[in-house]
mmCIF file with all atom_site columns, C-alpha atoms in Angstrom:
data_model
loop_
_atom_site.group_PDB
_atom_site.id
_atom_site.type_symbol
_atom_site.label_atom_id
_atom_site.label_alt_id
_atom_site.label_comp_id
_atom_site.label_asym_id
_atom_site.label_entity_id
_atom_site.label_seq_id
_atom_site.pdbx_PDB_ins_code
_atom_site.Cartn_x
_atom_site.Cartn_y
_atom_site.Cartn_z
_atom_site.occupancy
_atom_site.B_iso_or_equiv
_atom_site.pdbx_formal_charge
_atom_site.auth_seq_id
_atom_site.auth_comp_id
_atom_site.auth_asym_id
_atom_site.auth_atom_id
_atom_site.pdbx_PDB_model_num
ATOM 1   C CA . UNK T 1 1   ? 108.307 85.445 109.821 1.00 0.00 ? 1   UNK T CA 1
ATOM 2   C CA . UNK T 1 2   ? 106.594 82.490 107.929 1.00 0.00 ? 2   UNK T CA 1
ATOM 3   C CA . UNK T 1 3   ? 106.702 79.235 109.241 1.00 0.00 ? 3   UNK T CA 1
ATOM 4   C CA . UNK T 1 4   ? 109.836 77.276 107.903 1.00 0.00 ? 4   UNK T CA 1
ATOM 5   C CA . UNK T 1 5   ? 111.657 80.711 109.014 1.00 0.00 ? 5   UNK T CA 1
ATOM 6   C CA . UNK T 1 6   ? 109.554 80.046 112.647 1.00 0.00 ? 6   UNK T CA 1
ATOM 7   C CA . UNK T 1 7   ? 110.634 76.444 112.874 1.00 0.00 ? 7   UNK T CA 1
ATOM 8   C CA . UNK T 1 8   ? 114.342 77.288 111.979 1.00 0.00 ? 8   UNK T CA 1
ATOM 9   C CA . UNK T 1 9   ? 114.531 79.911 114.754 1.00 0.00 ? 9   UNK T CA 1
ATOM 10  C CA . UNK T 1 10  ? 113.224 77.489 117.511 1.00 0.00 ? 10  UNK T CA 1
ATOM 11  C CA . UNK T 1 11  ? 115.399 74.697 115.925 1.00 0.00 ? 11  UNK T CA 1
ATOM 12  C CA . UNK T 1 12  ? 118.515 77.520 116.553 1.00 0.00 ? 12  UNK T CA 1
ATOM 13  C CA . UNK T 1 13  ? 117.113 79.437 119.785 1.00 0.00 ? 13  UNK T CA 1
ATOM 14  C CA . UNK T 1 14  ? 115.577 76.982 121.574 1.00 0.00 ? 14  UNK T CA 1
ATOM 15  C CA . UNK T 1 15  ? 116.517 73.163 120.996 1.00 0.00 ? 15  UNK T CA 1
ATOM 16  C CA . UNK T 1 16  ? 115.510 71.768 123.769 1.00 0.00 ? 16  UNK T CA 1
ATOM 17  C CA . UNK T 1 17  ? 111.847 71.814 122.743 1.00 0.00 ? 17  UNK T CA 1
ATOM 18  C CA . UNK T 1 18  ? 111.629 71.985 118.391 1.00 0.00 ? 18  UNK T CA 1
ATOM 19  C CA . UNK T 1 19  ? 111.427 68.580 118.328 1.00 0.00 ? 19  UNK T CA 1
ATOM 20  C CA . UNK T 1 20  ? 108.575 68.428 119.850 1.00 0.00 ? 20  UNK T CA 1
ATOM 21  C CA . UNK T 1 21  ? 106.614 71.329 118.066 1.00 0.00 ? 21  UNK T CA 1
ATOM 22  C CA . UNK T 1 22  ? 105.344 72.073 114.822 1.00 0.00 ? 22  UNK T CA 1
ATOM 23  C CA . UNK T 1 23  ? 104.080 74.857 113.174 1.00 0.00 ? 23  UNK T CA 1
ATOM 24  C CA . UNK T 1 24  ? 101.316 74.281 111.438 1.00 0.00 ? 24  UNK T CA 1
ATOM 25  C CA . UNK T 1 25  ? 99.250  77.331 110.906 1.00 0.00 ? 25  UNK T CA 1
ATOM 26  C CA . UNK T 1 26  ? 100.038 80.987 110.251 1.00 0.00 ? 26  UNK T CA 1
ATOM 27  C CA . UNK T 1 27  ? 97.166  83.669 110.175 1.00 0.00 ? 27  UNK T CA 1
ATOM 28  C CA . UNK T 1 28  ? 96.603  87.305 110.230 1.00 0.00 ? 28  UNK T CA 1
ATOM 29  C CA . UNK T 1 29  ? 95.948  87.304 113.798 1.00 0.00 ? 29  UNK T CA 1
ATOM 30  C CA . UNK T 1 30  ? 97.436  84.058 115.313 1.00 0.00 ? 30  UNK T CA 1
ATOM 31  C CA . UNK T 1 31  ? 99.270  80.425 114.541 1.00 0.00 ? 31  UNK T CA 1
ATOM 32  C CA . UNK T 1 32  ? 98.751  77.076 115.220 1.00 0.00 ? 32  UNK T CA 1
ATOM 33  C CA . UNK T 1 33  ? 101.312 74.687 116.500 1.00 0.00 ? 33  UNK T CA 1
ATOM 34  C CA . UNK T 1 34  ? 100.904 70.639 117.093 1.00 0.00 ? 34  UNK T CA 1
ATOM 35  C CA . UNK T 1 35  ? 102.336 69.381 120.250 1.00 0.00 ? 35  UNK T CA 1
ATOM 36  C CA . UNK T 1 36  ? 104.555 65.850 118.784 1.00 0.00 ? 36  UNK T CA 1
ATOM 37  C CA . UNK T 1 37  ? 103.462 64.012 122.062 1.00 0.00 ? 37  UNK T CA 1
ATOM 38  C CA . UNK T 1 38  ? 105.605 61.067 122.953 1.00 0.00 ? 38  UNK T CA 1
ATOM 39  C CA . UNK T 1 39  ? 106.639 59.622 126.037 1.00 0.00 ? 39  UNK T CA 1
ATOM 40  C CA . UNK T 1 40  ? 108.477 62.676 128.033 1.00 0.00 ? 40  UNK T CA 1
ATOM 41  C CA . UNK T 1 41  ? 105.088 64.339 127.897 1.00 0.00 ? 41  UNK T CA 1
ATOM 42  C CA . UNK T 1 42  ? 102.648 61.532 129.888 1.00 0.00 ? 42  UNK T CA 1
ATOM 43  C CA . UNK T 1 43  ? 101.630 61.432 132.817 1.00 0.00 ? 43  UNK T CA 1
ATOM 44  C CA . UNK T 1 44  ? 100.090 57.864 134.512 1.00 0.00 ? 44  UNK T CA 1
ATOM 45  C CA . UNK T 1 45  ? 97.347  56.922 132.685 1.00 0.00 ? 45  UNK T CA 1
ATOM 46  C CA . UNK T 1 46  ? 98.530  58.069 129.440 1.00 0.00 ? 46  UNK T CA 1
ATOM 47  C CA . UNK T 1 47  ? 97.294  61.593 129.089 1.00 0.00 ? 47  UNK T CA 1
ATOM 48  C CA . UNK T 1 48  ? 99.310  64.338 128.466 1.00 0.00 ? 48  UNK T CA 1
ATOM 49  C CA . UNK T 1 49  ? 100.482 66.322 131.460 1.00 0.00 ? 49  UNK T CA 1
ATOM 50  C CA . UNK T 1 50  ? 99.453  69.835 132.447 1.00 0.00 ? 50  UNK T CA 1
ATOM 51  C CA . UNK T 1 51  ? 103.594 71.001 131.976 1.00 0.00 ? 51  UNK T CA 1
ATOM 52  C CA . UNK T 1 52  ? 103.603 69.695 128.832 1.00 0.00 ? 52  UNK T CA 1
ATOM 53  C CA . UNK T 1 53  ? 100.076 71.614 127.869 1.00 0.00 ? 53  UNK T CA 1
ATOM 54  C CA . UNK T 1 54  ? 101.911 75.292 129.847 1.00 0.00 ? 54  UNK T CA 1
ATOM 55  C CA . UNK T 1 55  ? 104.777 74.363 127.180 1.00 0.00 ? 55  UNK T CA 1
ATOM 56  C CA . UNK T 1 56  ? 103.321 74.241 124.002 1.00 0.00 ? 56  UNK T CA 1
ATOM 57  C CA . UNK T 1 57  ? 100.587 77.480 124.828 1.00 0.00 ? 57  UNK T CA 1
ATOM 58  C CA . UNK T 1 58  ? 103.744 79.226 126.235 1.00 0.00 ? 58  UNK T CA 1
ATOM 59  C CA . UNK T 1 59  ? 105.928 78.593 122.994 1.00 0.00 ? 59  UNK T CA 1
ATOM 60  C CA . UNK T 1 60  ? 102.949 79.152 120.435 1.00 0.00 ? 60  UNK T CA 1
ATOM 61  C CA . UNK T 1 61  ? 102.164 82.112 121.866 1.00 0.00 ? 61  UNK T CA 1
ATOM 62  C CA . UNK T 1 62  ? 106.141 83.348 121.819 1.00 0.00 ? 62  UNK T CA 1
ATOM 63  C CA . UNK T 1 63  ? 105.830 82.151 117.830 1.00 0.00 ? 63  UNK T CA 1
ATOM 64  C CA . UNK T 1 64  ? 102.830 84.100 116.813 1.00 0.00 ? 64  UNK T CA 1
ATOM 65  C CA . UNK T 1 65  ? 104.517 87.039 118.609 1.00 0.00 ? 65  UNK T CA 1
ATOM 66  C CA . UNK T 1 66  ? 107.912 86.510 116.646 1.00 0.00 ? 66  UNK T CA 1
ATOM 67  C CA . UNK T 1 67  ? 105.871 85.815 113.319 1.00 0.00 ? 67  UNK T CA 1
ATOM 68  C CA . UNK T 1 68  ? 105.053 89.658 113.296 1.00 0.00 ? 68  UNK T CA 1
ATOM 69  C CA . UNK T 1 69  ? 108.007 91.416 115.305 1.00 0.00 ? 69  UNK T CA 1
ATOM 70  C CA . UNK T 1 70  ? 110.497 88.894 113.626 1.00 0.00 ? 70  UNK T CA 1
ATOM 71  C CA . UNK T 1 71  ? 113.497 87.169 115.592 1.00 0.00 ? 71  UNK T CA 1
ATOM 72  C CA . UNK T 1 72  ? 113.615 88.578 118.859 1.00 0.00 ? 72  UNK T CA 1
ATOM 73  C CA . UNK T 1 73  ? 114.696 85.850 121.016 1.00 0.00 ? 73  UNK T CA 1
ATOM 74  C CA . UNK T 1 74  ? 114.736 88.455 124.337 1.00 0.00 ? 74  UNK T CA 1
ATOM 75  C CA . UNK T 1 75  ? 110.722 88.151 124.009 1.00 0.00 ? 75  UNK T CA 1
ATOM 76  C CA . UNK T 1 76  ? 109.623 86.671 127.584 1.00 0.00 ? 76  UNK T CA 1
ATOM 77  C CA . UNK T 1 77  ? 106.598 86.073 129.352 1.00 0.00 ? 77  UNK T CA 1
ATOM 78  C CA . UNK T 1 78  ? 105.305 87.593 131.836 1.00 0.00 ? 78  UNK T CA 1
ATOM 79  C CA . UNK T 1 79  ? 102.502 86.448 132.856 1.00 0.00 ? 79  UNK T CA 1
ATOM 80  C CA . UNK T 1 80  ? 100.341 83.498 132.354 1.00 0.00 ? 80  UNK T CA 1
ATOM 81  C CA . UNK T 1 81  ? 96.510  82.223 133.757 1.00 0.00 ? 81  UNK T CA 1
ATOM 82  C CA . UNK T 1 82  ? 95.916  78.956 132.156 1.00 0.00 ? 82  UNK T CA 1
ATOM 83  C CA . UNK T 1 83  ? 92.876  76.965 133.043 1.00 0.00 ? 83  UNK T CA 1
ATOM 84  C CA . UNK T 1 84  ? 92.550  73.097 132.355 1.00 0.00 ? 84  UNK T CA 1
ATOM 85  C CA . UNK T 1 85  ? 89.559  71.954 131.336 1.00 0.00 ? 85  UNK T CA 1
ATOM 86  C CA . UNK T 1 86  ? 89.215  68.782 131.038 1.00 0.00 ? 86  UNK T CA 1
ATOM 87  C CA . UNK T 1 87  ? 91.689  65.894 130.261 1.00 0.00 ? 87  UNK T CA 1
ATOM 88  C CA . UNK T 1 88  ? 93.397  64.968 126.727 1.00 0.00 ? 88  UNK T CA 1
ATOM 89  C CA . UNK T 1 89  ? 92.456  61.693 125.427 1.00 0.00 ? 89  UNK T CA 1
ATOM 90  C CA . UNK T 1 90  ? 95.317  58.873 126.431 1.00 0.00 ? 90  UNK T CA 1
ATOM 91  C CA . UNK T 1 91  ? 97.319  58.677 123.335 1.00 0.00 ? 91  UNK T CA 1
ATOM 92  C CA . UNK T 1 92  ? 96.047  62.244 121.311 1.00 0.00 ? 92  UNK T CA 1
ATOM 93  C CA . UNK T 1 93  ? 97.537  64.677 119.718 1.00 0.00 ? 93  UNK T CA 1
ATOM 94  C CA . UNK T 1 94  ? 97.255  68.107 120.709 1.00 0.00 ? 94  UNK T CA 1
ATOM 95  C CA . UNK T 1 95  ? 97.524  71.202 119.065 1.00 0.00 ? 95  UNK T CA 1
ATOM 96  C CA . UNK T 1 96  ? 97.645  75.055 120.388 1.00 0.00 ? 96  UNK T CA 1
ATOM 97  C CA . UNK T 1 97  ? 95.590  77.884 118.342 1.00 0.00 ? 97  UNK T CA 1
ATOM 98  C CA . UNK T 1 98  ? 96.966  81.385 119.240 1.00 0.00 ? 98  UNK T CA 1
ATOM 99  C CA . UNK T 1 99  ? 95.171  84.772 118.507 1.00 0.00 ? 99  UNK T CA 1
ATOM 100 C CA . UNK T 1 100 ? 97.002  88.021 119.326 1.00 0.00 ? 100 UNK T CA 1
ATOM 101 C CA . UNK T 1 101 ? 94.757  90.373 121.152 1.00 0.00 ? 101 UNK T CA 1
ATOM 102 C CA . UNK T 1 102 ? 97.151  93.297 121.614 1.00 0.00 ? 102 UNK T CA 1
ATOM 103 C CA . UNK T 1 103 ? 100.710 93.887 119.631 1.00 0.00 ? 103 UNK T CA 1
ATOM 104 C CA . UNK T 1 104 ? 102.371 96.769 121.328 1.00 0.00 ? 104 UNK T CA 1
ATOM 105 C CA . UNK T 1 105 ? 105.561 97.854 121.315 1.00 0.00 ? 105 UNK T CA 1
ATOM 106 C CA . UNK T 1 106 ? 106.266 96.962 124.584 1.00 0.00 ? 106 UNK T CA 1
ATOM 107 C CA . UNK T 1 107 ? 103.916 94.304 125.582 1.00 0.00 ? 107 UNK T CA 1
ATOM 108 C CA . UNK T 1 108 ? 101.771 91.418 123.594 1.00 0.00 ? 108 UNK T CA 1
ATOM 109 C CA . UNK T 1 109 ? 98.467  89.737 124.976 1.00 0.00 ? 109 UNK T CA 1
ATOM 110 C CA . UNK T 1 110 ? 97.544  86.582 123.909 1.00 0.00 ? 110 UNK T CA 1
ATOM 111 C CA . UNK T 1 111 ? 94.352  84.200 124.055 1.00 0.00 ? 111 UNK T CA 1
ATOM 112 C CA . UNK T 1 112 ? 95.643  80.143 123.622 1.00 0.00 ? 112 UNK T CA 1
ATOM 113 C CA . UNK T 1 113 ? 93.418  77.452 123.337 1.00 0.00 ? 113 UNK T CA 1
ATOM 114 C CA . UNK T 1 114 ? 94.903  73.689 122.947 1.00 0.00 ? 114 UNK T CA 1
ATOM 115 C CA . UNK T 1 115 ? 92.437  71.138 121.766 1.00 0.00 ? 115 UNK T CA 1
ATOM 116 C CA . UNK T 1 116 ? 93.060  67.295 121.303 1.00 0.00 ? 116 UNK T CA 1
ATOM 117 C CA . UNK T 1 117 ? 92.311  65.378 117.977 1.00 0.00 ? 117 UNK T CA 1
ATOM 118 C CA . UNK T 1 118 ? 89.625  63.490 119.532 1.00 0.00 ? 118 UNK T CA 1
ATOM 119 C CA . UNK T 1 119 ? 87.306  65.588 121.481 1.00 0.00 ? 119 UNK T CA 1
ATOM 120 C CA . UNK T 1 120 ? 85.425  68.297 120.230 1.00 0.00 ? 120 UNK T CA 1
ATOM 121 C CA . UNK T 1 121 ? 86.182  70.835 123.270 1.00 0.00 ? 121 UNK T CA 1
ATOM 122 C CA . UNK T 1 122 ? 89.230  72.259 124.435 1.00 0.00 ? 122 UNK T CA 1
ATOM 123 C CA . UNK T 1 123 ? 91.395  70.819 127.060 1.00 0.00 ? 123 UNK T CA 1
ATOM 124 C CA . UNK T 1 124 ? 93.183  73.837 128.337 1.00 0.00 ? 124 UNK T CA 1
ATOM 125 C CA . UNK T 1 125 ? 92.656  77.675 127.661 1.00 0.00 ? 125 UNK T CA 1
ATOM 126 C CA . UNK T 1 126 ? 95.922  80.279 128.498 1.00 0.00 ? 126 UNK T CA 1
ATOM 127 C CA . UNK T 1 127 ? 96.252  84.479 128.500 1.00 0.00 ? 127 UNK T CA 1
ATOM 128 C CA . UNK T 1 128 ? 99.344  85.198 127.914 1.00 0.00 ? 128 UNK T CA 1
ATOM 129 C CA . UNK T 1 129 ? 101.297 88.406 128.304 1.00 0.00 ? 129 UNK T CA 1
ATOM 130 C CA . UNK T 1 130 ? 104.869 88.879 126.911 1.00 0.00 ? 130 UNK T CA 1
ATOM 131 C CA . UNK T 1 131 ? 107.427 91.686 127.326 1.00 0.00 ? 131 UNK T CA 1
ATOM 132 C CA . UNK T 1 132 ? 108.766 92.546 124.336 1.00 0.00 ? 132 UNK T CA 1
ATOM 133 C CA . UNK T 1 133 ? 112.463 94.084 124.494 1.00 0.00 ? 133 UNK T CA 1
ATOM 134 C CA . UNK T 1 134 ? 112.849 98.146 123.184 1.00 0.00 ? 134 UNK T CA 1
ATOM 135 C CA . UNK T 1 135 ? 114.486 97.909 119.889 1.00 0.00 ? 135 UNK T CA 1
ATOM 136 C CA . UNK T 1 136 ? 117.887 98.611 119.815 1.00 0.00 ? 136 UNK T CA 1
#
């Protein structure tokens, strides 16, 4: 899948949340996807909060896994170890880099690292693992 295709599928499958992502990377191994941050995702002080950060790792990582299995919206995670690192900048921008370590045909590991527009180091790092459902 390329990345209008990506963005149309979590626009249909999941609504809830494409207004608040966008794709805006595709690579051989991975994708990037920006986090649109506005109000629903601060916590006091103005930073952005750690459920907002598990969101857009745990949704990048589902899109890099779709970009090279195509559509299959029974994809799920099933596990996650995410470590925050430090805090996001009050009023940043954050974005999620994704690198597939494994592609199975069962299961998919991914690395996630989010970084914020103005700091150098990352924020938050995720592994992901997702089950991927037996073709049909």
């Amino acid at each position: 899948m390329d990345i209008p295709a990506l963005q149309d599928f979590l626009n249909e499958a999941f609504p809830q949340v494409a207004d608040a992502l966008e794709v805006t990377g595709l690579s051989e191994d991975g994708l990037t996807v920006r986090l649109l941050v506005n109000d629903s995702h601060l916590r006091p002080g103005g930073t952005v909060s750690g459920p907002s950060m598990f969101m857009l790792a745990d949704v990048a990582v589902y899109l890099a896994i779709l970009s090279r299995i195509g559509p299959v919206a029974l994809a799920v995670t099933t596990n996650c170890s995410i470590d925050f690192l430090r805090k996001p900048a009050a009023g940043s921008e954050l974005t999620c880099d994704v690198r597939i370590l494994k592609l199975g045909r069962r299961l998919a590991v991914c690395d996630a690292l989010i970084h914020c527009n103005v700091q150098q180091a990352p924020v938050a790092r995720a592994n992901m693992t997702y089950a991927i459902p037996p073709a049909r």
